[in-house]
XYZ file of N, CA and C in Angstrom:
231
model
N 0.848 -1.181 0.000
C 0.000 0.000 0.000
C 0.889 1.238 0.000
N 0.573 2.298 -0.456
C 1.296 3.479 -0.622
C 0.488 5.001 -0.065
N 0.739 5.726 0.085
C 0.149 7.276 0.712
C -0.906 7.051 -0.146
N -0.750 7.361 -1.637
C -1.775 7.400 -2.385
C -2.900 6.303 -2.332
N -2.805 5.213 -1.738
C -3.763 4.363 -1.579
C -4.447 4.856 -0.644
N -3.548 5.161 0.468
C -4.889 5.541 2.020
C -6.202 5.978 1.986
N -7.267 5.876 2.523
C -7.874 6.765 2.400
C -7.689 7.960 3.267
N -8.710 8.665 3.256
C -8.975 9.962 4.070
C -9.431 9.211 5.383
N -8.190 10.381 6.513
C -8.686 10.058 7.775
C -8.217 8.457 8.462
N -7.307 7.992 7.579
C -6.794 6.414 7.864
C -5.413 7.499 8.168
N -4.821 6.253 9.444
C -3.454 6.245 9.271
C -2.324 5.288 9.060
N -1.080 4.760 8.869
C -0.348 4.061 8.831
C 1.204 4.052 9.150
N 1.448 2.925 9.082
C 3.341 3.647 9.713
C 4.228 3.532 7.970
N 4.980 4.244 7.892
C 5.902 4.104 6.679
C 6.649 3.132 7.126
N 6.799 2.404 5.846
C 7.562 1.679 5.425
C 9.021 1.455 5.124
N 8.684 2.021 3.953
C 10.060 2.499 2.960
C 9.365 3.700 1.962
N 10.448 4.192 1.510
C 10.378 4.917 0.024
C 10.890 4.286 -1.291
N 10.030 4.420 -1.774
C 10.571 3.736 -3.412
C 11.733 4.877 -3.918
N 12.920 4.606 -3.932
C 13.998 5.868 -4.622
C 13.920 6.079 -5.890
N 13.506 4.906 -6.717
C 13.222 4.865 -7.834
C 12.482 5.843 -8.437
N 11.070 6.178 -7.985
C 10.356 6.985 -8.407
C 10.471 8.638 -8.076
N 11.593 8.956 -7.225
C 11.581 10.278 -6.270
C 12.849 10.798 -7.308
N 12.969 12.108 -7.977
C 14.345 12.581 -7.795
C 15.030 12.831 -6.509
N 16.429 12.680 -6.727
C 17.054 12.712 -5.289
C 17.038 14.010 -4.243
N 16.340 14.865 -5.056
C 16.266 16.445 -4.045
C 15.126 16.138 -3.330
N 13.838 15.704 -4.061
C 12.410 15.416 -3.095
C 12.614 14.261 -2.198
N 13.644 13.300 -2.753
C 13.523 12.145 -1.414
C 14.276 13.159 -0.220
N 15.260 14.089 -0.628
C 16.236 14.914 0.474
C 14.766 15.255 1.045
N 13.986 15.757 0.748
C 13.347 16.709 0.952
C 12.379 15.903 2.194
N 12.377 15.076 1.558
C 10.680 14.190 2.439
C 11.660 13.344 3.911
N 13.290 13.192 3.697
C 13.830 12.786 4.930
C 13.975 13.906 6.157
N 14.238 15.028 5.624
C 13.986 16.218 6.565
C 12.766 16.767 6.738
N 11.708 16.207 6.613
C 10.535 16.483 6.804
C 10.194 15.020 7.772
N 10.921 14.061 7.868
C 10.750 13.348 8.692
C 9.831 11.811 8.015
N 10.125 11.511 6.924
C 9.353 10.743 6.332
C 10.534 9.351 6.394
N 10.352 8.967 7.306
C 11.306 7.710 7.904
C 10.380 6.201 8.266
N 11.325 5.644 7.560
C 10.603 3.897 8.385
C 10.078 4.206 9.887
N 8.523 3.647 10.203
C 8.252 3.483 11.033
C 7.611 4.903 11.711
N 7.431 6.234 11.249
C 6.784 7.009 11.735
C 5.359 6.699 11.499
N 4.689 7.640 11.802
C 3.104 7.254 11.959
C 2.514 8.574 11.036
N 1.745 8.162 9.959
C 1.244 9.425 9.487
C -0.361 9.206 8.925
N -0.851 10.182 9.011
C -2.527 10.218 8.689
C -2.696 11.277 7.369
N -3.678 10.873 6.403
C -4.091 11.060 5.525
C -5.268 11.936 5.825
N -5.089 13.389 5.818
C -6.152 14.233 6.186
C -7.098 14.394 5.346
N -6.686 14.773 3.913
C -7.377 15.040 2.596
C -6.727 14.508 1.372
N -7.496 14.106 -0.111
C -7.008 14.022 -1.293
C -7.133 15.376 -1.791
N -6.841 15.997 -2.218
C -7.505 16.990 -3.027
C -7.227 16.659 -4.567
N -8.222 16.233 -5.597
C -7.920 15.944 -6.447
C -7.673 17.505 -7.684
N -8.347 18.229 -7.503
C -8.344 19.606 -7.772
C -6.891 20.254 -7.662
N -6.182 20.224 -6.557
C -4.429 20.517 -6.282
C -4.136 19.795 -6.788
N -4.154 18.440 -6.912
C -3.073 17.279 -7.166
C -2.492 17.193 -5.769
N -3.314 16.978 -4.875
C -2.635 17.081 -3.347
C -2.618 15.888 -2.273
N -1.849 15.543 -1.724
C -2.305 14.503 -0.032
C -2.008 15.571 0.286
N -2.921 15.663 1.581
C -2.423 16.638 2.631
C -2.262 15.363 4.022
N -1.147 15.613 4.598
C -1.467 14.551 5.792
C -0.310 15.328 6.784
N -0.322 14.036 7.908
C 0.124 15.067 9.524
C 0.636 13.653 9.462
N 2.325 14.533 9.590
C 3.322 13.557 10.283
C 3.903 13.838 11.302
N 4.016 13.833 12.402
C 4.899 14.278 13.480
C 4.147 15.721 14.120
N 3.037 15.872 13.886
C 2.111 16.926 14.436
C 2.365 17.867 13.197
N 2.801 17.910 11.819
C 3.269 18.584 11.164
C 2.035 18.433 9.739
N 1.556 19.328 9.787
C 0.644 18.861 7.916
C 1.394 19.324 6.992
N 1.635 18.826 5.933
C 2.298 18.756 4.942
C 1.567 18.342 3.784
N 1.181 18.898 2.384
C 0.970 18.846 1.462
C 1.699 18.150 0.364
N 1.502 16.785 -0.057
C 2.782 16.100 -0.799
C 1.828 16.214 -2.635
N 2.425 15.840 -3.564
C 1.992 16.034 -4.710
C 1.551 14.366 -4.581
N 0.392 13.961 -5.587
C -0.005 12.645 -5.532
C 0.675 11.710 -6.133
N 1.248 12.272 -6.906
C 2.891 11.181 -7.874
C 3.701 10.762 -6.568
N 3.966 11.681 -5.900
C 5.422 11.601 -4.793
C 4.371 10.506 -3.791
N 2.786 10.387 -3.204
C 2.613 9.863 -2.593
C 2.600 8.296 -2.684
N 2.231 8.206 -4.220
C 2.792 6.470 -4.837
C 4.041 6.120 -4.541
N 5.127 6.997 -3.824
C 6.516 6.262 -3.760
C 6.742 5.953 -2.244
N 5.684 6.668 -1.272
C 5.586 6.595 0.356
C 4.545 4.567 0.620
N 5.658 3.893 0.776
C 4.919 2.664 0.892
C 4.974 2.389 2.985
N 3.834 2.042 2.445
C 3.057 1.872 4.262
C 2.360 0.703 4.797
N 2.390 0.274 5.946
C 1.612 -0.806 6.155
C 0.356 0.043 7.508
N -0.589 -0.290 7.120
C -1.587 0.236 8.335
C -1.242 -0.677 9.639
N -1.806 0.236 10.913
C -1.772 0.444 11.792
C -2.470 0.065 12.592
């Protein structure tokens, strides 16, 4: 399962990141934002209109693009 699968209002722990699919500045980007094996994150909104997840990792909401959320793989919680 991946971010983009979740639904709204589900949460799950990360997994891994697919590197494959990320250029290497957005994976920089999503490790200092705290997007690590084993954190816990919730899926607040899709917005299909943005092209958006919005979700809360670490008390933090963050807006990811829905391409980048197919590479956040997760197992629920």
């Amino acid at each position: 399962m991946t971010l983009f699968d979740l639904n709204e209002g589900d949460s799950a722990e990360i997994v891994s990141i697919n590197m494959d699919k990320l250029p290497k500045p957005m994976l920089t980007e999503l490790l200092e934002l705290g997007f690590f094996p084993g954190a816990k994150i919730l899926l607040k909104t899709k917005s299909v209109i943005l092209g958006k997840l919005i979700c809360t990792l670490g008390g933090t909401t963050i807006g990811l693009r829905m391409k980048d959320g197919e590479a956040i793989l997760l197992k629920t919680t």
